[in-house]
Amino acid sequence: MAALYIDFDKAKVLSGISDTLTTAIKDAIVEWVENLKIKLLLGTDFSSKVISTSNPELYSIKDFQDSIVLKNFPIISVTRLRDNIRATSPTTLVENTDFVIDKATGTIYIIKNEDNITNGTLDVSGYYFTSGINTVDIAYVYGWSAIPDDVKSFATVYASKILRMWSKFANTGDVESFTMGDYSEKVGQWSKVVDSQFDPIINESIIALKSKYKNYITLGASFKR
């Protein structure tokens, strides 16, 4: 499997190894770092996902409601927003003319000024969405258009730690000759050395990432509230 977050060239430099990494080794590290560590830690795969115009999200609107909080966020782009979809001719709203969106929180706000009447698609009653059950639908793209640099850096550093430990095992020819006690002690020493070199920055990174992406942490790989 291709690495989405890990830069293996940088990981090798950070770990101080020069060994050739086979596909099997890379796949194992990707599985551990990207699929288990990051996706479970932050609850998302940092990809982009599409709510299509053929299967848009439906929203029921209360009286005098002028904003909508989307089910998923952050928002990359709004493909289409329609009001009063039960009508023969629904109203398609225009971004930055009829509405604006806070992409970080996925909140849509109707623009309330005279331009809505003279230049936009809304009339006087259109200062609010049409009330009723499933009167508004929206298609949009959410998630991340590119994996954030801080996530990629974390993945690369974490992969470096695994590579350092792997190198210790792979390049020690007398592992098989250890007694169980000596073997356990040796592994413990390696682990302590590697942990002391990488864990401080890894632990600080985890705290920072959880704080930055706390609004997106879920039990699954989506951004539902």
Short mmCIF file of C-alpha atoms in Angstrom, two decimals:
data_model
loop_
_atom_site.label_atom_id
_atom_site.label_comp_id
_atom_site.label_asym_id
_atom_site.label_seq_id
_atom_site.Cartn_x
_atom_site.Cartn_y
_atom_site.Cartn_z
CA MET A 1 0.00 0.00 0.00
CA ALA A 2 1.27 3.44 -0.85
CA ALA A 3 2.15 5.77 2.00
CA LEU A 4 -0.18 8.76 2.17
CA TYR A 5 1.44 10.54 5.10
CA ILE A 6 4.91 9.09 5.59
CA ASP A 7 7.96 10.44 3.77
CA PHE A 8 10.20 7.38 3.95
CA ASP A 9 13.28 9.23 2.68
CA LYS A 10 13.01 11.69 5.57
CA ALA A 11 12.15 8.88 7.98
CA LYS A 12 15.37 7.06 7.07
CA VAL A 13 17.41 10.20 7.64
CA LEU A 14 15.77 10.82 11.02
CA SER A 15 16.26 7.22 12.08
CA GLY A 16 19.87 7.19 10.91
CA ILE A 17 19.55 4.00 8.89
CA SER A 18 20.64 3.32 5.34
CA ASP A 19 19.02 -0.07 4.84
CA THR A 20 16.94 -0.65 1.75
CA LEU A 21 13.30 -0.76 2.74
CA THR A 22 11.36 -3.52 1.06
CA THR A 23 7.72 -3.12 0.06
CA ALA A 24 6.74 -5.48 2.86
CA ILE A 25 8.52 -3.35 5.47
CA LYS A 26 6.96 -0.15 4.17
CA ASP A 27 3.50 -1.73 4.06
CA ALA A 28 3.83 -2.89 7.66
CA ILE A 29 4.88 0.59 8.82
CA VAL A 30 2.07 2.25 6.85
CA GLU A 31 -0.44 -0.11 8.42
CA TRP A 32 0.84 0.66 11.89
CA VAL A 33 1.38 4.41 11.58
CA GLU A 34 -1.28 5.57 9.15
CA ASN A 35 -4.11 3.09 9.62
CA LEU A 36 -3.80 2.25 13.30
CA LYS A 37 -2.06 5.21 14.89
CA ILE A 38 -3.37 8.25 13.02
CA LYS A 39 -6.83 7.08 11.97
CA LEU A 40 -7.62 5.74 15.42
CA LEU A 41 -5.90 8.62 17.22
CA LEU A 42 -7.60 11.41 15.30
CA GLY A 43 -10.60 9.55 13.93
CA THR A 44 -10.10 10.58 10.32
CA ASP A 45 -8.05 9.70 7.28
CA PHE A 46 -7.66 13.36 6.21
CA SER A 47 -9.09 12.63 2.77
CA SER A 48 -11.76 14.53 0.86
CA LYS A 49 -15.30 13.21 0.47
CA VAL A 50 -18.16 14.23 -1.79
CA ILE A 51 -21.84 14.79 -1.11
CA SER A 52 -23.06 14.72 -4.72
CA THR A 53 -25.84 16.61 -6.47
CA SER A 54 -27.44 13.26 -7.30
CA ASN A 55 -27.62 12.38 -3.60
CA PRO A 56 -27.51 15.68 -1.69
CA GLU A 57 -28.06 16.18 2.02
CA LEU A 58 -31.57 17.28 2.98
CA TYR A 59 -32.31 19.78 5.73
CA SER A 60 -35.55 20.59 7.52
CA ILE A 61 -35.92 24.28 8.32
CA LYS A 62 -37.56 26.04 11.26
CA ASP A 63 -39.41 29.34 10.99
CA PHE A 64 -37.11 32.34 10.49
CA GLN A 65 -34.00 30.17 10.14
CA ASP A 66 -31.18 31.96 8.34
CA SER A 67 -28.31 29.52 8.88
CA ILE A 68 -27.60 25.81 8.48
CA VAL A 69 -24.95 23.69 10.20
CA LEU A 70 -23.84 20.95 7.82
CA LYS A 71 -23.43 17.37 8.99
CA ASN A 72 -19.79 17.19 7.92
CA PHE A 73 -16.85 19.57 8.10
CA PRO A 74 -14.41 21.15 7.37
CA ILE A 75 -15.77 22.21 3.99
CA ILE A 76 -13.63 22.36 0.87
CA SER A 77 -16.30 23.71 -1.46
CA VAL A 78 -20.07 23.97 -1.93
CA THR A 79 -21.20 22.44 -5.21
CA ARG A 80 -24.87 23.42 -5.00
CA LEU A 81 -27.25 24.88 -2.43
CA ARG A 82 -30.98 24.92 -3.19
CA ASP A 83 -33.84 26.38 -1.18
CA ASN A 84 -37.56 25.54 -1.39
CA ILE A 85 -36.85 22.30 -3.24
CA ARG A 86 -40.48 21.18 -3.00
CA ALA A 87 -41.44 23.98 -5.35
CA THR A 88 -41.71 23.47 -9.11
CA SER A 89 -38.63 25.63 -9.57
CA PRO A 90 -36.32 25.48 -6.53
CA THR A 91 -34.07 28.47 -5.87
CA THR A 92 -30.37 27.87 -6.37
CA LEU A 93 -28.40 30.16 -4.08
CA VAL A 94 -25.11 31.74 -5.11
CA GLU A 95 -22.12 31.71 -2.77
CA ASN A 96 -20.91 35.16 -1.67
CA THR A 97 -24.02 36.71 -3.22
CA ASP A 98 -26.82 34.90 -1.39
CA PHE A 99 -24.86 33.04 1.27
CA VAL A 100 -21.44 32.65 2.88
CA ILE A 101 -19.98 29.60 4.59
CA ASP A 102 -17.67 29.17 7.55
CA LYS A 103 -15.69 26.28 6.11
CA ALA A 104 -14.03 25.32 9.38
CA THR A 105 -17.35 24.71 11.15
CA GLY A 106 -19.54 23.89 8.14
CA THR A 107 -22.00 26.69 8.91
CA ILE A 108 -23.91 28.41 6.10
CA TYR A 109 -25.29 31.92 6.62
CA ILE A 110 -27.69 33.81 4.35
CA ILE A 111 -26.33 37.23 3.42
CA LYS A 112 -28.74 39.86 4.69
CA ASN A 113 -28.47 43.08 2.75
CA GLU A 114 -30.19 44.88 -0.09
CA ASP A 115 -27.93 43.21 -2.65
CA ASN A 116 -29.89 40.00 -2.06
CA ILE A 117 -32.94 41.70 -3.52
CA THR A 118 -31.39 43.73 -6.33
CA ASN A 119 -28.52 41.54 -7.49
CA GLY A 120 -28.98 38.09 -5.97
CA THR A 121 -31.51 35.31 -6.35
CA LEU A 122 -33.44 36.03 -3.15
CA ASP A 123 -36.54 38.16 -2.73
CA VAL A 124 -37.68 39.84 0.48
CA SER A 125 -39.01 36.57 1.94
CA GLY A 126 -35.70 34.95 1.05
CA TYR A 127 -33.91 36.52 3.98
CA TYR A 128 -34.69 33.15 5.57
CA PHE A 129 -34.63 29.61 4.26
CA THR A 130 -38.04 28.17 3.42
CA SER A 131 -39.44 26.50 6.52
CA GLY A 132 -40.68 22.91 6.40
CA ILE A 133 -39.47 19.33 6.27
CA ASN A 134 -36.62 18.73 3.81
CA THR A 135 -36.96 22.08 2.08
CA VAL A 136 -33.23 22.64 1.50
CA ASP A 137 -30.67 20.41 -0.14
CA ILE A 138 -26.94 20.84 -0.51
CA ALA A 139 -24.08 19.13 -2.30
CA TYR A 140 -20.52 19.81 -1.20
CA VAL A 141 -16.99 18.49 -0.76
CA TYR A 142 -15.62 18.14 2.76
CA GLY A 143 -12.48 16.99 4.50
CA TRP A 144 -9.04 18.04 3.30
CA SER A 145 -7.89 18.66 -0.26
CA ALA A 146 -4.36 17.82 0.92
CA ILE A 147 -3.05 16.09 4.03
CA PRO A 148 -1.91 18.77 6.53
CA ASP A 149 1.84 19.17 6.90
CA ASP A 150 1.77 18.67 10.67
CA VAL A 151 0.05 15.31 10.23
CA LYS A 152 2.62 14.23 7.65
CA SER A 153 5.44 15.33 9.95
CA PHE A 154 3.99 13.35 12.85
CA ALA A 155 3.64 10.25 10.67
CA THR A 156 7.21 10.56 9.42
CA VAL A 157 8.68 10.95 12.90
CA TYR A 158 6.64 8.03 14.21
CA ALA A 159 7.78 5.91 11.27
CA SER A 160 11.36 6.89 12.10
CA LYS A 161 10.99 5.42 15.58
CA ILE A 162 9.70 2.14 14.16
CA LEU A 163 12.51 2.07 11.60
CA ARG A 164 15.13 2.60 14.31
CA MET A 165 13.76 -0.32 16.33
CA TRP A 166 13.45 -2.49 13.23
CA SER A 167 17.05 -1.72 12.32
CA LYS A 168 18.24 -2.79 15.78
CA PHE A 169 16.64 -6.20 15.32
CA ALA A 170 17.55 -6.63 11.67
CA ASN A 171 21.23 -5.75 12.07
CA THR A 172 22.00 -7.78 15.20
CA GLY A 173 23.28 -11.11 14.02
CA ASP A 174 23.54 -12.79 17.42
CA VAL A 175 19.91 -12.29 18.47
CA GLU A 176 19.22 -15.99 18.14
CA SER A 177 22.07 -16.86 20.53
CA PHE A 178 20.69 -14.85 23.42
CA THR A 179 19.20 -16.63 26.35
CA MET A 180 15.65 -15.53 27.04
CA GLY A 181 16.78 -13.37 29.96
CA ASP A 182 19.56 -11.68 28.03
CA TYR A 183 17.32 -11.29 24.99
CA SER A 184 14.60 -9.61 27.02
CA GLU A 185 17.12 -7.32 28.69
CA LYS A 186 18.66 -6.37 25.34
CA VAL A 187 15.29 -5.58 23.80
CA GLY A 188 14.42 -3.51 26.84
CA GLN A 189 17.61 -1.49 26.48
CA TRP A 190 16.95 -0.86 22.79
CA SER A 191 13.41 0.23 23.51
CA LYS A 192 14.50 2.69 26.20
CA VAL A 193 17.11 4.25 23.95
CA VAL A 194 14.75 4.58 21.00
CA ASP A 195 11.89 5.83 23.19
CA SER A 196 14.04 8.51 24.76
CA GLN A 197 15.07 9.78 21.33
CA PHE A 198 11.64 9.91 19.72
CA ASP A 199 8.92 9.85 22.37
CA PRO A 200 9.25 13.46 23.65
CA ILE A 201 8.49 14.96 20.24
CA ILE A 202 5.91 12.26 19.44
CA ASN A 203 4.03 12.89 22.69
CA GLU A 204 4.12 16.67 22.19
CA SER A 205 2.88 16.20 18.62
CA ILE A 206 -0.03 14.03 19.76
CA ILE A 207 -1.14 16.71 22.22
CA ALA A 208 -0.88 19.41 19.56
CA LEU A 209 -2.72 17.38 16.92
CA LYS A 210 -5.54 16.41 19.28
CA SER A 211 -5.96 20.06 20.25
CA LYS A 212 -5.89 21.35 16.68
CA TYR A 213 -8.19 18.69 15.23
CA LYS A 214 -10.37 18.12 18.32
CA ASN A 215 -13.52 19.18 16.44
CA TYR A 216 -12.95 16.41 13.90
CA ILE A 217 -12.09 13.58 16.30
CA THR A 218 -14.76 10.90 16.06
CA LEU A 219 -15.07 7.16 16.40
CA GLY A 220 -14.93 6.76 12.65
CA ALA A 221 -13.09 8.24 9.74
CA SER A 222 -15.52 11.10 9.13
CA PHE A 223 -16.14 14.52 10.56
CA LYS A 224 -19.71 14.21 11.73
CA ARG A 225 -20.71 16.32 14.69
#
